[in-house]
Short mmCIF file of C-alpha atoms in Angstrom, two decimals:
data_model
loop_
_atom_site.label_atom_id
_atom_site.label_comp_id
_atom_site.label_asym_id
_atom_site.label_seq_id
_atom_site.Cartn_x
_atom_site.Cartn_y
_atom_site.Cartn_z
CA MET A 10 -92.04 -74.32 34.18
CA ASP A 11 -90.67 -71.07 35.34
CA ASP A 12 -93.22 -70.92 38.19
CA GLY A 13 -90.96 -72.09 41.00
CA GLY A 14 -91.77 -75.72 40.47
CA ARG A 15 -95.51 -75.63 40.43
CA GLY A 16 -95.59 -77.11 36.92
CA LEU A 17 -93.47 -80.11 38.08
CA GLY A 18 -96.43 -82.42 38.65
CA GLU A 19 -97.86 -81.64 35.20
CA LEU A 20 -94.47 -82.14 33.49
CA LEU A 21 -94.01 -85.51 35.16
CA GLN A 22 -97.53 -86.66 34.30
CA ARG A 23 -97.06 -85.67 30.65
CA THR A 24 -93.84 -87.54 30.61
CA VAL A 25 -95.49 -90.69 31.93
CA ALA A 26 -98.37 -90.31 29.49
CA GLU A 27 -95.84 -90.01 26.61
CA LEU A 28 -93.82 -93.03 27.76
CA GLU A 29 -97.08 -95.10 27.94
CA ALA A 30 -98.32 -93.79 24.49
CA ARG A 31 -95.05 -94.77 22.86
CA GLY A 32 -95.13 -98.10 24.45
CA ILE A 33 -91.65 -97.64 25.94
CA HIS A 34 -90.56 -100.66 27.98
CA ASP A 35 -90.28 -100.09 31.73
CA GLU A 36 -87.94 -101.82 34.08
CA ALA A 37 -88.34 -103.48 37.52
CA LEU A 38 -87.66 -101.74 40.73
CA GLY A 39 -86.36 -103.85 43.56
CA THR A 40 -85.42 -103.60 47.24
CA VAL A 41 -82.65 -105.62 48.74
CA LYS A 42 -83.62 -108.00 51.53
CA ALA A 43 -80.44 -109.17 53.36
CA GLY A 44 -80.01 -112.80 54.13
CA ARG A 45 -80.32 -113.92 57.76
CA SER A 46 -78.71 -116.71 59.64
CA PHE A 47 -80.32 -119.17 62.14
CA GLY A 48 -77.37 -120.95 63.47
CA PRO A 49 -76.06 -123.26 60.72
CA ILE A 50 -79.14 -122.43 58.48
CA GLY A 51 -79.31 -119.29 56.62
CA THR A 52 -81.05 -117.50 53.85
CA SER A 53 -79.49 -115.67 50.91
CA THR A 54 -79.78 -112.03 50.08
CA LYS A 55 -82.45 -111.38 47.38
CA ILE A 56 -83.88 -108.40 45.64
CA LEU A 57 -87.64 -108.20 45.98
CA SER A 58 -89.97 -106.53 43.51
CA ALA A 59 -91.00 -102.95 44.40
CA GLY A 60 -92.84 -101.88 41.23
CA ARG A 61 -91.82 -100.68 37.78
CA ALA A 62 -90.34 -97.49 36.36
CA TRP A 63 -88.76 -96.05 33.26
CA ARG A 64 -85.07 -95.22 33.45
CA LEU A 65 -84.34 -91.81 31.98
CA GLY A 66 -80.69 -91.37 32.56
CA VAL A 67 -80.14 -90.31 36.15
CA LEU A 68 -83.86 -90.41 36.86
CA LEU A 69 -86.34 -93.16 37.35
CA ILE A 70 -90.03 -92.24 36.93
CA ASP A 71 -92.90 -94.56 37.89
CA ARG A 72 -96.50 -94.67 36.58
CA ASP A 73 -97.60 -92.44 39.48
CA ALA A 74 -95.09 -89.76 38.31
CA ARG A 75 -92.87 -90.22 41.21
CA LEU A 76 -89.12 -89.58 40.67
CA TYR A 77 -86.23 -91.51 41.93
CA GLU A 78 -82.54 -90.99 41.61
CA THR A 79 -81.14 -93.95 39.74
CA GLY A 80 -78.98 -96.30 41.90
CA SER A 81 -77.58 -99.67 40.84
CA VAL A 82 -78.79 -101.96 38.00
CA THR A 83 -78.46 -105.62 37.34
CA ARG A 84 -80.06 -108.41 35.41
CA ALA A 85 -81.93 -111.26 36.98
CA ILE A 86 -79.79 -114.17 35.94
CA VAL A 87 -77.87 -117.00 37.64
CA PRO A 88 -74.36 -116.34 36.60
CA LEU A 89 -71.97 -119.05 35.66
CA ARG A 90 -68.98 -119.69 37.70
CA ALA A 91 -66.23 -117.18 36.85
CA VAL A 92 -62.95 -118.58 35.68
CA THR A 93 -61.30 -115.52 34.36
CA ASN A 94 -62.33 -112.41 36.35
CA ARG A 95 -62.49 -113.24 40.12
CA SER A 96 -62.03 -109.59 41.15
CA PRO A 97 -64.17 -108.30 44.10
CA GLU A 98 -66.00 -105.96 41.74
CA ALA A 99 -66.99 -108.81 39.47
CA GLU A 100 -67.94 -111.08 42.33
CA SER A 101 -70.19 -108.23 43.65
CA ARG A 102 -71.94 -107.92 40.29
CA ARG A 103 -72.47 -111.73 40.18
CA ASP A 104 -73.88 -111.54 43.68
CA ASP A 105 -76.37 -108.82 42.62
CA ARG A 106 -77.46 -111.01 39.63
CA ARG A 107 -77.99 -113.98 41.93
CA ALA A 108 -79.98 -111.80 44.40
CA ALA A 109 -82.18 -110.59 41.59
CA ALA A 110 -82.72 -114.13 40.26
CA ARG A 111 -83.74 -115.31 43.84
CA GLY A 112 -86.33 -112.40 43.84
CA ASN A 113 -88.41 -114.20 41.21
CA PHE A 114 -87.97 -111.63 38.42
CA ALA A 115 -88.13 -112.95 34.90
CA GLU A 116 -84.91 -114.43 33.62
CA GLY A 117 -82.84 -111.63 32.11
CA GLU A 118 -85.00 -108.89 33.45
CA VAL A 119 -83.35 -105.51 34.19
CA VAL A 120 -83.68 -104.71 37.92
CA ASN A 121 -83.02 -101.30 39.43
CA PHE A 122 -82.16 -101.26 43.11
CA ASP A 123 -80.57 -98.93 45.62
CA TYR A 124 -82.40 -96.06 44.08
CA SER A 125 -83.57 -93.02 46.13
CA PRO A 126 -86.82 -91.23 46.09
CA ILE A 127 -86.54 -87.55 45.22
CA ASP A 128 -88.02 -85.03 47.43
CA LEU A 129 -90.10 -82.72 45.12
CA SER A 130 -91.17 -80.30 47.83
CA ALA A 131 -90.56 -76.57 47.25
CA GLU A 132 -88.12 -76.54 50.24
CA ALA A 133 -86.07 -79.39 48.81
CA LEU A 134 -85.99 -77.90 45.30
CA ALA A 135 -85.01 -74.47 46.60
CA ASP A 136 -82.23 -76.08 48.77
CA GLY A 137 -80.83 -77.56 45.59
CA ARG A 138 -78.45 -79.99 47.29
CA GLY A 139 -80.04 -83.05 45.53
CA ILE A 140 -80.06 -83.97 41.91
CA LEU A 141 -82.98 -81.43 41.32
CA GLY A 142 -82.95 -77.77 42.21
CA LEU A 143 -84.33 -74.42 41.29
CA GLN A 144 -82.33 -71.93 39.34
CA ASP A 145 -83.92 -68.61 38.24
CA GLY A 146 -87.34 -70.20 38.83
CA ALA A 147 -86.69 -73.15 36.61
CA ILE A 148 -86.30 -76.80 37.88
CA MET A 149 -82.84 -78.06 37.01
CA VAL A 150 -81.44 -81.60 36.91
CA ARG A 151 -77.70 -82.31 37.47
CA TRP A 152 -76.31 -85.44 35.73
CA HIS A 153 -73.23 -85.35 38.04
CA ALA A 154 -72.07 -83.09 40.77
CA THR A 155 -69.37 -81.53 38.61
CA ASP A 156 -71.68 -81.05 35.54
CA PRO A 157 -73.61 -77.74 34.99
CA PRO A 158 -77.29 -78.23 35.71
CA ARG A 159 -79.92 -78.56 32.79
CA ARG A 160 -83.56 -77.59 32.70
CA LEU A 161 -85.57 -80.63 33.64
CA ASP A 162 -88.13 -80.18 30.83
CA ALA A 163 -85.34 -80.10 28.29
CA TYR A 164 -83.59 -83.09 29.86
CA LEU A 165 -86.74 -85.19 29.82
CA ALA A 166 -87.38 -84.20 26.19
CA ASP A 167 -83.86 -85.21 25.31
CA ARG A 168 -84.13 -88.55 27.10
CA LEU A 169 -87.40 -89.24 25.31
CA SER A 170 -85.93 -88.50 21.92
CA LEU A 171 -83.01 -90.99 22.72
CA LEU A 172 -85.68 -93.67 23.43
CA ASP A 173 -87.00 -93.17 19.89
CA GLU A 174 -83.55 -93.85 18.44
CA SER A 175 -83.16 -97.12 20.39
#
């Protein structure tokens, strides 16, 4: 993979093939559709299906070997009324669960939303301002802005090994 990113497509295709061969469970991708109001009548926000992908830490990869930066995640359930934790954060999480349940996902299904496609062009990788970048000819991934970058091939191998343990 020290070829300035030219081996990226092959690496991602091999990763997808490995995930499929191992029978690793994928997760739903969703897009948020905001509710609308028509006078006194309104619709509720819901999360609509946008495909499926495997979550590998900070990355999502779909069957077409497209990469996304992980965003938010929820489960498609109708939450019970909260009696103990009525904080704004807890209410927001309950709203996300309700929105996923309205999107016709299976009960309890994990739904990833607010994810971002990753630009895999040579220019974007060379720029290095995103989650992926080039360093000494190798494609690197950054878990967090303050963490040192890691080789993408090693990162994906590590994430696959963790899936074996779960």
